[in-house]
Short mmCIF file of C-alpha atoms and ligand atoms in Angstrom, two decimals:
data_model
loop_
_atom_site.label_atom_id
_atom_site.label_comp_id
_atom_site.label_asym_id
_atom_site.label_seq_id
_atom_site.Cartn_x
_atom_site.Cartn_y
_atom_site.Cartn_z
CA UNK I 1 -0.06 -0.06 0.01
CA UNK I 2 1.16 3.64 -0.84
CA UNK I 3 2.56 5.68 1.93
CA UNK I 4 -0.02 8.42 3.61
CA UNK I 5 0.89 11.11 1.98
CA UNK I 6 2.60 14.18 4.19
CA UNK I 7 -0.09 16.64 3.69
CA UNK I 8 -3.75 16.15 3.97
CA UNK I 9 -6.50 18.45 3.70
CA UNK I 10 -7.55 19.97 7.34
CA UNK I 11 -10.58 17.79 8.71
CA UNK I 12 -13.85 19.55 7.80
CA UNK I 13 -12.27 20.51 4.16
CA UNK I 14 -12.21 19.03 1.34
CA UNK I 15 -11.45 18.82 -2.59
CA UNK I 16 -14.04 18.83 -5.13
CA UNK I 17 -12.54 16.91 -8.16
CA UNK I 18 -14.01 16.54 -12.05
CA UNK I 19 -16.15 14.95 -12.47
CA UNK I 20 -17.86 16.10 -9.33
CA UNK I 21 -16.92 20.02 -10.42
CA UNK I 22 -18.96 19.70 -13.38
CA UNK I 23 -22.03 19.25 -11.40
CA UNK I 24 -20.89 22.59 -9.04
CA UNK I 25 -20.55 24.59 -11.99
CA UNK I 26 -24.33 23.31 -13.63
CA UNK I 27 -25.61 24.19 -10.13
CA UNK I 28 -23.96 27.64 -9.81
CA UNK I 29 -24.81 28.08 -13.20
CA UNK I 30 -28.51 27.37 -13.25
CA UNK I 31 -28.82 29.77 -10.17
CA UNK I 32 -26.91 32.47 -12.12
CA UNK I 33 -30.14 32.19 -14.83
CA UNK I 34 -32.94 31.46 -12.76
CA UNK I 35 -32.11 34.41 -10.31
CA UNK I 36 -31.70 36.91 -12.80
CA UNK I 37 -34.92 36.02 -14.48
CA UNK I 38 -35.85 37.27 -10.77
CA UNK I 39 -33.87 40.65 -11.45
CA UNK I 40 -31.05 39.96 -9.05
CA UNK I 41 -27.62 40.83 -9.61
CA UNK I 42 -24.38 39.25 -8.39
CA UNK I 43 -22.51 40.42 -5.60
CA UNK I 44 -18.82 39.35 -5.50
CA UNK I 45 -18.06 39.98 -1.13
CA UNK I 46 -14.74 40.04 0.78
CA UNK I 47 -13.85 36.18 2.45
CA UNK I 48 -12.91 38.27 5.51
CA UNK I 49 -14.51 40.92 7.54
CA UNK I 50 -14.23 42.64 10.54
CA UNK I 51 -15.00 40.22 13.44
CA UNK I 52 -16.88 43.01 15.01
CA UNK I 53 -19.48 42.96 11.99
CA UNK I 54 -20.37 39.16 12.42
CA UNK I 55 -20.32 39.79 16.36
CA UNK I 56 -23.19 43.07 15.70
CA UNK I 57 -25.23 41.35 12.76
CA UNK I 58 -25.32 37.58 13.71
CA UNK I 59 -25.08 38.10 17.18
CA UNK I 60 -22.42 37.56 19.73
CA UNK I 61 -24.65 34.99 21.67
CA UNK I 62 -25.21 32.73 18.92
CA UNK I 63 -23.18 29.40 18.42
CA UNK I 64 -21.52 30.88 15.27
CA UNK I 65 -20.25 33.92 16.97
CA UNK I 66 -19.36 32.77 20.35
CA UNK I 67 -17.68 29.38 19.21
CA UNK I 68 -17.38 28.62 15.53
CA UNK I 69 -15.88 31.46 13.55
CA UNK I 70 -12.27 31.38 12.50
CA UNK I 71 -10.67 34.62 13.99
CA UNK I 72 -6.99 36.11 13.99
CA UNK I 73 -5.47 39.39 14.82
CA UNK I 74 -4.50 41.71 11.53
CA UNK I 75 -1.08 43.27 11.59
CA UNK I 76 -2.67 46.46 13.18
CA UNK I 77 -4.22 43.69 16.06
CA UNK I 78 -7.75 44.24 14.99
CA UNK I 79 -9.57 41.40 14.87
CA UNK I 80 -10.66 39.66 11.46
CA UNK I 81 -12.68 36.33 10.57
CA UNK I 82 -13.26 34.26 7.56
CA UNK I 83 -17.21 34.79 6.83
CA UNK I 84 -19.16 32.35 8.87
CA UNK I 85 -22.12 33.56 6.82
CA UNK I 86 -22.73 36.51 3.79
CA UNK I 87 -25.49 38.44 4.77
CA UNK I 88 -23.89 40.73 7.26
CA UNK I 89 -21.42 41.42 4.35
CA UNK I 90 -23.86 42.10 1.72
CA UNK I 91 -25.66 44.56 4.11
CA UNK I 92 -22.45 46.24 5.20
CA UNK I 93 -21.36 46.66 1.19
CA UNK I 94 -25.19 47.92 0.79
CA UNK I 95 -24.78 50.78 3.20
CA UNK I 96 -20.68 51.23 2.31
CA UNK I 97 -21.94 51.85 -1.33
CA UNK I 98 -24.70 53.96 -0.81
CA UNK I 99 -27.23 51.69 -2.02
CA UNK I 100 -30.20 53.35 -0.38
CA UNK I 101 -29.88 55.67 -3.22
CA UNK I 102 -30.35 53.03 -5.99
CA UNK I 103 -34.25 52.26 -7.15
CA UNK I 104 -35.74 49.68 -4.54
CA UNK I 105 -35.76 47.29 -3.85
CA UNK I 106 -32.17 46.15 -4.28
CA UNK I 107 -31.84 42.33 -4.95
CA UNK I 108 -28.43 40.61 -4.77
CA UNK I 109 -27.37 37.13 -5.05
CA UNK I 110 -24.17 35.62 -3.81
CA UNK I 111 -22.28 32.41 -3.71
CA UNK I 112 -18.98 31.21 -2.29
CA UNK I 113 -17.42 29.72 0.82
CA UNK I 114 -18.30 30.23 4.37
CA UNK I 115 -16.56 28.92 7.63
CA UNK I 116 -17.55 27.69 10.89
CA UNK I 117 -15.88 25.65 13.35
CA UNK I 118 -18.70 23.00 13.43
CA UNK I 119 -18.19 19.30 13.80
CA UNK I 120 -17.86 17.64 10.53
CA UNK I 121 -20.37 14.96 9.66
CA UNK I 122 -22.01 14.00 6.36
CA UNK I 123 -23.25 17.26 5.03
CA UNK I 124 -21.47 19.32 7.61
CA UNK I 125 -18.48 20.95 6.81
CA UNK I 126 -15.89 23.79 8.26
CA UNK I 127 -15.64 25.05 5.00
CA UNK I 128 -19.05 24.61 2.77
CA UNK I 129 -20.68 26.71 -0.07
CA UNK I 130 -23.50 28.74 0.19
CA UNK I 131 -25.56 30.26 -2.41
CA UNK I 132 -27.56 32.86 -1.34
CA UNK I 133 -29.89 36.13 -2.40
CA UNK I 134 -31.43 39.39 -0.29
CA UNK I 135 -33.73 41.71 -1.15
CA UNK I 136 -32.54 45.22 0.52
CA UNK I 137 -34.85 48.62 0.96
CA UNK I 138 -38.53 49.19 -0.65
CA UNK I 139 -41.33 47.60 1.29
CA UNK I 140 -41.84 44.84 3.26
CA UNK I 141 -44.87 43.56 1.37
CA UNK I 142 -45.39 39.98 2.07
CA UNK I 143 -45.62 39.70 -1.79
CA UNK I 144 -41.64 40.23 -1.71
CA UNK I 145 -41.28 36.98 0.97
CA UNK I 146 -43.60 34.85 -1.40
CA UNK I 147 -41.53 35.93 -4.63
CA UNK I 148 -38.09 35.14 -2.68
CA UNK I 149 -39.33 31.85 -1.80
CA UNK I 150 -40.89 30.98 -5.19
CA UNK I 151 -37.60 31.97 -6.61
CA UNK I 152 -35.72 29.09 -4.74
CA UNK I 153 -38.40 26.37 -5.37
CA UNK I 154 -38.36 27.45 -9.15
CA UNK I 155 -34.36 27.14 -8.87
CA UNK I 156 -34.61 23.38 -7.41
CA UNK I 157 -37.06 22.42 -9.66
CA UNK I 158 -35.28 23.43 -12.37
CA UNK I 159 -32.44 20.95 -10.56
CA UNK I 160 -34.96 18.47 -10.58
CA UNK I 161 -34.39 18.38 -6.84
CA UNK I 162 -36.66 15.91 -5.30
CA UNK I 163 -38.86 15.41 -1.73
CA UNK I 164 -38.68 19.10 -0.63
CA UNK I 165 -40.64 20.20 2.13
CA UNK I 166 -40.98 23.86 2.37
CA UNK I 167 -41.87 25.11 6.17
CA UNK I 168 -42.74 28.46 7.23
CA UNK I 169 -43.54 30.65 10.56
CA UNK I 170 -43.41 34.04 11.74
CA UNK I 171 -41.40 34.67 14.74
CA UNK I 172 -42.89 38.40 15.26
CA UNK I 173 -41.40 41.62 14.94
CA UNK I 174 -38.24 42.36 17.53
CA UNK I 175 -39.55 45.81 17.88
CA UNK I 176 -42.93 45.28 18.76
CA UNK I 177 -45.09 43.93 21.54
CA UNK I 178 -45.67 40.79 20.23
CA UNK I 179 -42.03 39.30 20.32
CA UNK I 180 -41.26 40.85 23.72
CA UNK I 181 -44.24 39.52 25.73
CA UNK I 182 -43.48 35.94 24.02
CA UNK I 183 -40.11 35.96 24.89
CA UNK I 184 -40.68 36.96 28.00
CA UNK I 185 -43.81 34.02 28.54
CA UNK I 186 -41.43 31.40 26.96
CA UNK I 187 -38.65 32.27 29.56
CA UNK I 188 -41.03 31.88 32.16
CA UNK I 189 -42.30 28.23 30.83
CA UNK I 190 -38.88 27.40 30.27
CA UNK I 191 -37.55 27.80 33.76
CA UNK I 192 -40.73 25.54 34.72
CA UNK I 193 -39.44 22.52 32.74
CA UNK I 194 -35.67 23.49 32.92
CA UNK I 195 -35.14 19.67 34.53
CA UNK I 196 -36.15 18.74 31.67
CA UNK I 197 -33.72 20.22 29.61
CA UNK I 198 -29.91 19.46 28.63
CA UNK I 199 -27.44 21.77 28.66
CA UNK I 200 -27.12 23.66 26.23
CA UNK I 201 -31.07 24.40 26.24
CA UNK I 202 -30.68 25.74 29.66
CA UNK I 203 -27.95 27.97 28.99
CA UNK I 204 -29.95 29.43 26.02
CA UNK I 205 -32.97 30.20 28.05
CA UNK I 206 -31.13 33.40 29.09
CA UNK I 207 -29.24 34.12 25.85
CA UNK I 208 -31.31 33.22 22.95
CA UNK I 209 -34.62 31.19 24.30
CA UNK I 210 -36.04 31.21 20.57
CA UNK I 211 -33.44 28.74 20.03
CA UNK I 212 -34.23 26.29 22.52
CA UNK I 213 -37.82 25.68 19.80
CA UNK I 214 -35.09 24.87 17.49
CA UNK I 215 -33.92 21.51 19.70
CA UNK I 216 -33.62 18.26 17.83
CA UNK I 217 -32.88 16.35 21.55
CA UNK I 218 -35.04 13.58 21.64
CA UNK I 219 -34.91 13.77 25.44
CA UNK I 220 -36.11 17.80 25.49
CA UNK I 221 -39.34 17.07 22.41
CA UNK I 222 -41.88 16.08 24.95
CA UNK I 223 -41.49 19.36 26.93
CA UNK I 224 -40.89 21.42 24.00
CA UNK I 225 -44.29 20.38 22.59
CA UNK I 226 -46.35 22.02 25.33
CA UNK I 227 -44.37 25.70 25.19
CA UNK I 228 -46.26 28.69 24.49
CA UNK I 229 -46.33 29.62 20.66
CA UNK I 230 -45.26 32.47 19.13
CA UNK I 231 -48.43 32.18 16.38
CA UNK I 232 -50.78 32.95 19.46
CA UNK I 233 -48.84 36.12 20.36
CA UNK I 234 -48.49 37.65 17.06
CA UNK I 235 -49.72 41.43 17.18
CA UNK I 236 -52.52 42.22 14.51
CA UNK I 237 -49.80 43.32 12.12
CA UNK I 238 -47.53 40.58 12.41
CA UNK I 239 -50.41 38.44 12.31
CA UNK I 240 -51.50 40.09 8.97
CA UNK I 241 -48.33 40.31 7.52
CA UNK I 242 -48.34 36.34 8.16
CA UNK I 243 -51.99 35.66 6.72
CA UNK I 244 -50.93 37.54 3.40
CA UNK I 245 -47.36 35.75 3.30
CA UNK I 246 -49.29 32.37 3.05
CA UNK I 247 -51.59 33.89 0.71
CA UNK I 248 -49.22 34.59 -1.52
CA UNK I 249 -47.53 31.77 -1.81
CA UNK I 250 -51.02 30.35 -2.37
CA UNK I 251 -51.18 32.42 -5.48
CA UNK I 252 -48.14 31.14 -6.61
CA UNK I 253 -48.89 27.62 -6.55
CA UNK I 254 -45.72 27.09 -3.77
CA UNK I 255 -46.88 24.41 -1.22
CA UNK I 256 -45.73 24.78 1.94
CA UNK I 257 -46.31 23.60 5.89
CA UNK I 258 -46.41 25.47 9.20
CA UNK I 259 -43.85 25.14 11.75
CA UNK I 260 -44.09 26.92 14.75
CA UNK I 261 -41.11 26.01 16.14
CA UNK I 262 -38.88 27.31 12.85
CA UNK I 263 -36.81 29.93 14.34
CA UNK I 264 -33.54 29.99 12.72
CA UNK I 265 -30.13 30.08 14.59
CA UNK I 266 -29.27 33.54 13.76
CA UNK I 267 -30.59 36.82 16.20
CA UNK I 268 -31.68 39.19 13.25
CA UNK I 269 -34.61 37.41 11.79
CA UNK I 270 -38.29 38.57 12.17
CA UNK I 271 -41.79 37.83 11.07
CA UNK I 272 -41.27 35.10 8.42
CA UNK I 273 -38.71 32.49 8.47
CA UNK I 274 -38.62 29.54 6.01
CA UNK I 275 -36.65 26.23 5.78
CA UNK I 276 -36.44 23.81 3.28
CA UNK I 277 -35.65 20.13 3.62
CA UNK I 278 -34.09 17.65 0.90
CA UNK I 279 -34.69 13.98 0.58
CA UNK I 280 -31.14 11.66 1.46
CA UNK I 281 -29.37 13.70 3.78
CA UNK I 282 -29.60 11.95 6.79
CA UNK I 283 -29.72 14.55 10.22
CA UNK I 284 -28.29 17.45 8.08
CA UNK I 285 -31.38 17.73 5.63
CA UNK I 286 -32.05 21.20 5.35
CA UNK I 287 -30.87 22.89 2.20
CA UNK I 288 -32.26 26.33 2.55
CA UNK I 289 -32.82 28.88 5.32
CA UNK I 290 -34.19 32.17 5.31
CA UNK I 291 -36.34 34.89 6.40
CA UNK I 292 -36.74 38.63 6.94
CA UNK I 293 -34.62 40.69 8.78
CA UNK I 294 -36.04 44.60 8.70
CA UNK I 295 -34.01 45.44 11.93
CA UNK I 296 -30.50 44.18 10.55
CA UNK I 297 -29.02 47.24 8.60
CA UNK I 298 -29.76 49.79 12.05
CA UNK I 299 -27.74 47.38 14.09
CA UNK I 300 -24.97 48.10 11.61
CA UNK I 301 -25.38 51.76 11.83
CA UNK I 302 -27.72 52.29 8.63
CA UNK I 303 -31.11 53.75 8.34
CA UNK I 304 -34.18 51.71 8.78
CA UNK I 305 -34.12 49.56 6.04
CA UNK I 306 -36.40 45.93 4.71
CA UNK I 307 -34.38 43.17 4.03
CA UNK I 308 -35.12 39.51 3.45
CA UNK I 309 -33.31 36.63 2.43
CA UNK I 310 -31.78 33.05 2.15
CA UNK I 311 -29.07 30.95 1.97
CA UNK I 312 -28.79 27.46 0.45
CA UNK I 313 -26.44 24.71 1.44
CA UNK I 314 -24.96 23.99 -1.88
CA UNK I 315 -22.86 20.88 -0.53
CA UNK I 316 -26.10 19.31 0.60
CA UNK I 317 -27.70 20.61 -2.93
CA UNK I 318 -24.98 18.18 -4.40
CA UNK I 319 -25.61 15.99 -2.04
CA UNK I 320 -29.44 15.10 -2.27
CA UNK I 321 -28.76 15.42 -6.60
CA UNK I 322 -26.32 12.71 -6.21
CA UNK I 323 -28.06 10.61 -4.02
CA UNK I 324 -31.01 10.69 -6.59
CA UNK I 325 -28.60 9.76 -9.05
CA UNK I 326 -30.09 13.25 -10.77
CA UNK I 327 -25.87 14.71 -10.61
CA UNK I 328 -24.98 12.12 -13.36
CA UNK I 329 -22.16 14.31 -14.99
CA UNK I 330 -20.64 13.26 -18.69
CA UNK I 331 -17.53 11.58 -17.54
CA UNK I 332 -15.26 11.10 -20.88
CA UNK I 333 -14.23 13.02 -23.69
CA UNK I 334 -16.73 12.76 -26.78
CA UNK I 335 -14.01 11.91 -29.24
CA UNK I 336 -10.79 10.04 -29.02
CA UNK I 337 -8.58 10.99 -31.90
CA UNK I 338 -6.69 8.00 -32.70
CA UNK I 339 -3.87 9.22 -35.14
CA UNK I 340 -1.26 7.33 -36.74
CA UNK I 341 1.86 7.98 -38.90
CA UNK I 342 3.42 11.57 -38.75
CA UNK I 343 2.15 13.18 -41.57
CA UNK I 344 -1.46 12.50 -40.16
CA UNK I 345 -0.75 14.72 -37.13
CA UNK I 346 -1.61 18.36 -38.44
CA UNK I 347 -5.00 16.81 -39.66
CA UNK I 348 -5.12 15.53 -36.04
CA UNK I 349 -4.54 18.77 -34.84
CA UNK I 350 -6.92 20.74 -37.01
CA UNK I 351 -9.71 18.12 -36.61
CA UNK I 352 -9.50 18.70 -32.41
CA UNK I 353 -9.57 22.21 -32.78
CA UNK I 354 -12.78 22.00 -35.52
CA UNK I 355 -14.21 19.68 -32.83
CA UNK I 356 -13.55 21.64 -29.85
CA UNK I 357 -14.79 24.74 -31.59
CA UNK I 358 -17.94 22.85 -32.26
CA UNK I 359 -18.34 22.39 -28.49
CA UNK I 360 -17.29 18.67 -28.14
CA UNK I 361 -14.94 17.49 -25.94
CA UNK I 362 -12.00 16.08 -27.74
CA UNK I 363 -9.16 13.93 -25.83
CA UNK I 364 -6.30 14.12 -28.60
CA UNK I 365 -2.86 11.99 -27.70
CA UNK I 366 0.21 13.96 -27.69
CA UNK I 367 2.08 11.58 -29.48
CA UNK I 368 1.78 8.51 -31.83
CA UNK I 369 -0.24 5.51 -30.66
CA UNK I 370 -0.77 1.99 -32.58
CA UNK I 371 -4.59 2.15 -33.13
CA UNK I 372 -5.21 -0.57 -31.03
CA UNK I 373 -3.42 0.56 -27.96
CA UNK I 374 -5.26 4.41 -28.84
CA UNK I 375 -8.79 2.39 -28.66
CA UNK I 376 -8.08 0.92 -25.81
CA UNK I 377 -7.25 4.17 -23.87
CA UNK I 378 -10.34 5.68 -25.89
CA UNK I 379 -12.11 3.00 -24.04
CA UNK I 380 -10.39 3.59 -20.68
CA UNK I 381 -11.39 7.09 -20.45
CA UNK I 382 -14.86 6.44 -21.37
CA UNK I 383 -15.00 7.84 -24.57
CA UNK I 384 -18.05 7.74 -27.03
CA UNK I 385 -16.25 7.90 -30.19
CA UNK I 386 -13.16 7.43 -31.48
CA UNK I 387 -11.91 9.21 -34.92
CA UNK I 388 -9.69 6.99 -36.33
CA UNK I 389 -7.27 9.30 -38.51
CA UNK I 390 -4.48 7.29 -40.75
CA UNK I 391 -2.84 8.03 -43.73
CA UNK I 392 -5.36 6.88 -45.94
CA UNK I 393 -8.54 8.69 -44.10
CA UNK I 394 -6.49 12.08 -44.61
CA UNK I 395 -5.74 11.40 -48.31
CA UNK I 396 -9.13 10.60 -48.98
CA UNK I 397 -10.79 13.40 -46.66
CA UNK I 398 -13.12 10.78 -44.98
CA UNK I 399 -12.52 9.83 -41.49
CA UNK I 400 -13.27 6.67 -39.73
CA UNK I 401 -15.92 7.12 -36.82
CA UNK I 402 -16.10 4.18 -34.08
CA UNK I 403 -19.05 4.27 -32.05
CA UNK I 404 -17.12 2.38 -28.41
CA UNK I 405 -20.17 1.77 -26.99
CA UNK I 406 -21.15 -1.18 -29.74
CA UNK I 407 -18.10 -1.15 -32.08
CA UNK I 408 -19.74 0.13 -35.15
CA UNK I 409 -17.82 1.80 -37.54
CA UNK I 410 -18.63 4.52 -40.04
CA UNK I 411 -17.15 6.79 -42.69
CA UNK I 412 -17.71 10.62 -42.94
CA UNK I 413 -16.81 13.44 -44.65
CA UNK I 414 -15.92 16.70 -42.06
CA UNK I 415 -19.55 18.14 -42.76
CA UNK I 416 -21.43 14.89 -42.31
CA UNK I 417 -19.13 13.81 -39.08
CA UNK I 418 -20.20 16.74 -36.98
CA UNK I 419 -23.79 16.31 -38.33
CA UNK I 420 -23.55 12.66 -37.28
CA UNK I 421 -21.71 13.63 -33.57
CA UNK I 422 -24.79 16.39 -32.95
CA UNK I 423 -27.26 13.27 -33.20
CA UNK I 424 -29.00 13.35 -29.81
CA UNK I 425 -27.28 9.94 -27.96
CA UNK I 426 -28.43 7.65 -25.63
CA UNK I 427 -25.55 6.99 -22.45
CA UNK I 428 -22.70 6.32 -23.18
CA UNK I 429 -20.83 3.14 -22.56
CA UNK I 430 -20.78 2.64 -18.51
CA UNK I 431 -23.42 4.84 -17.59
CA UNK I 432 -26.37 3.02 -18.17
P1 LIG G 501 -27.73 29.23 7.86
O1 LIG G 501 -26.93 30.27 7.42
O2 LIG G 501 -27.02 28.62 9.08
O3 LIG G 501 -28.97 29.87 8.13
O4 LIG G 501 -27.39 28.01 6.91
C1 LIG G 501 -28.02 27.99 5.80
C2 LIG G 501 -28.01 26.93 4.73
O5 LIG G 501 -26.75 26.78 4.71
C3 LIG G 501 -28.28 25.78 5.90
O6 LIG G 501 -29.54 25.47 5.46
C4 LIG G 501 -27.29 24.59 5.00
O7 LIG G 501 -27.73 23.76 4.28
C5 LIG G 501 -26.34 25.29 4.97
N1 LIG G 501 -25.18 24.91 5.96
C6 LIG G 501 -24.92 25.94 7.10
N2 LIG G 501 -23.90 25.13 7.79
C7 LIG G 501 -23.58 24.35 7.00
C8 LIG G 501 -22.39 23.36 7.20
N3 LIG G 501 -21.52 23.68 8.52
N4 LIG G 501 -21.76 22.50 6.19
C9 LIG G 501 -22.68 22.43 5.16
N5 LIG G 501 -23.86 23.23 4.96
C10 LIG G 501 -24.36 23.72 6.15
#
């Protein structure tokens, strides 16, 4: 057995290799296409920011900020952190570039790696990838909430992601009586059942009581089921907003389920929250989380600004596509050029260029090979066709194409060859 290599990727990080990266590209390309049809433009953000930005926006009491950030001191002794999420950065950029002056609402999407020091497991990594979008400024009309959710569902449908479940909730308004009153009631109720809760939840009674509702601990479920529900405490305006979000989803034909325990981990959310789970992911089955955060911009020193957004976990999205075998990617080249004879090489190079210009994946061996060996190699690489170029073929201008799946051979001139290669094809050999 080979020796262990000296260097390995750090725990919780991983290399994404071909052909898998083709699927990643397809997912990202689809996101760009779908989001732009909804009027979103791409924003590219720094990978690290002032630690303070995340402490302010995400909340110093959250697990993400208190335990999971990769922080380090910069040369001028300021503390900076690898971004654990991107909404804080999008809002920072919105204020920094005076995007309040743009016609509202400003619609931005981003994609890229995020960093959290979590315990790695299937679907949970320390460097993971998110695709997200934010709608900033303008109004908080419920039609915006519904359209943002619709956009995610359209994106998932385009990828043929299956077994999706959309859950929604309203957690009230942080600046209104409904949330404050509810949180007080919740705290009091949690104090009463304290001895049935684990250590994490007990700590959260003071720091982040809504998060207790999110607990997945089996031993706590019975006690949590009887806690007061925010839905019973919404003020009139929040209740109206929530009812209208549901109606707007129905208008768009988006199926959802209500879940009164859906609160989301970050401090800045208010009113609408939503989460989408997908099949085939085990315990880490949330592929998208989002919600409204009308108070966030003020936390960052900006004017009151409406905001709503979501983040999709791209790693999990890809895992789910792979589990459902929707993630098949073409493996080998379309055409392997088996050329022999020194005088043939210029024709082989020219053929490779023309086929590549026409969009085919072409493998051109750098040195001449015997036909038998070349065909063996084409087969190993999983190529669909071998283009056989010997001196006879070059002289006659008719090339032999061998279909590797069934061994059949045909002769074509260049124009006919392109036509033949463009014909719709069944799966290549070995990919059935
Ligand atoms: P959050 O920012 O925590 O709301 O996360 C949004 C989405 O990002 C989740 O629904 C997951 O799909 C994904 N996600 C969050 N943390 C991780 C992680 N450590 N590894 C992989 N995906 C993650």
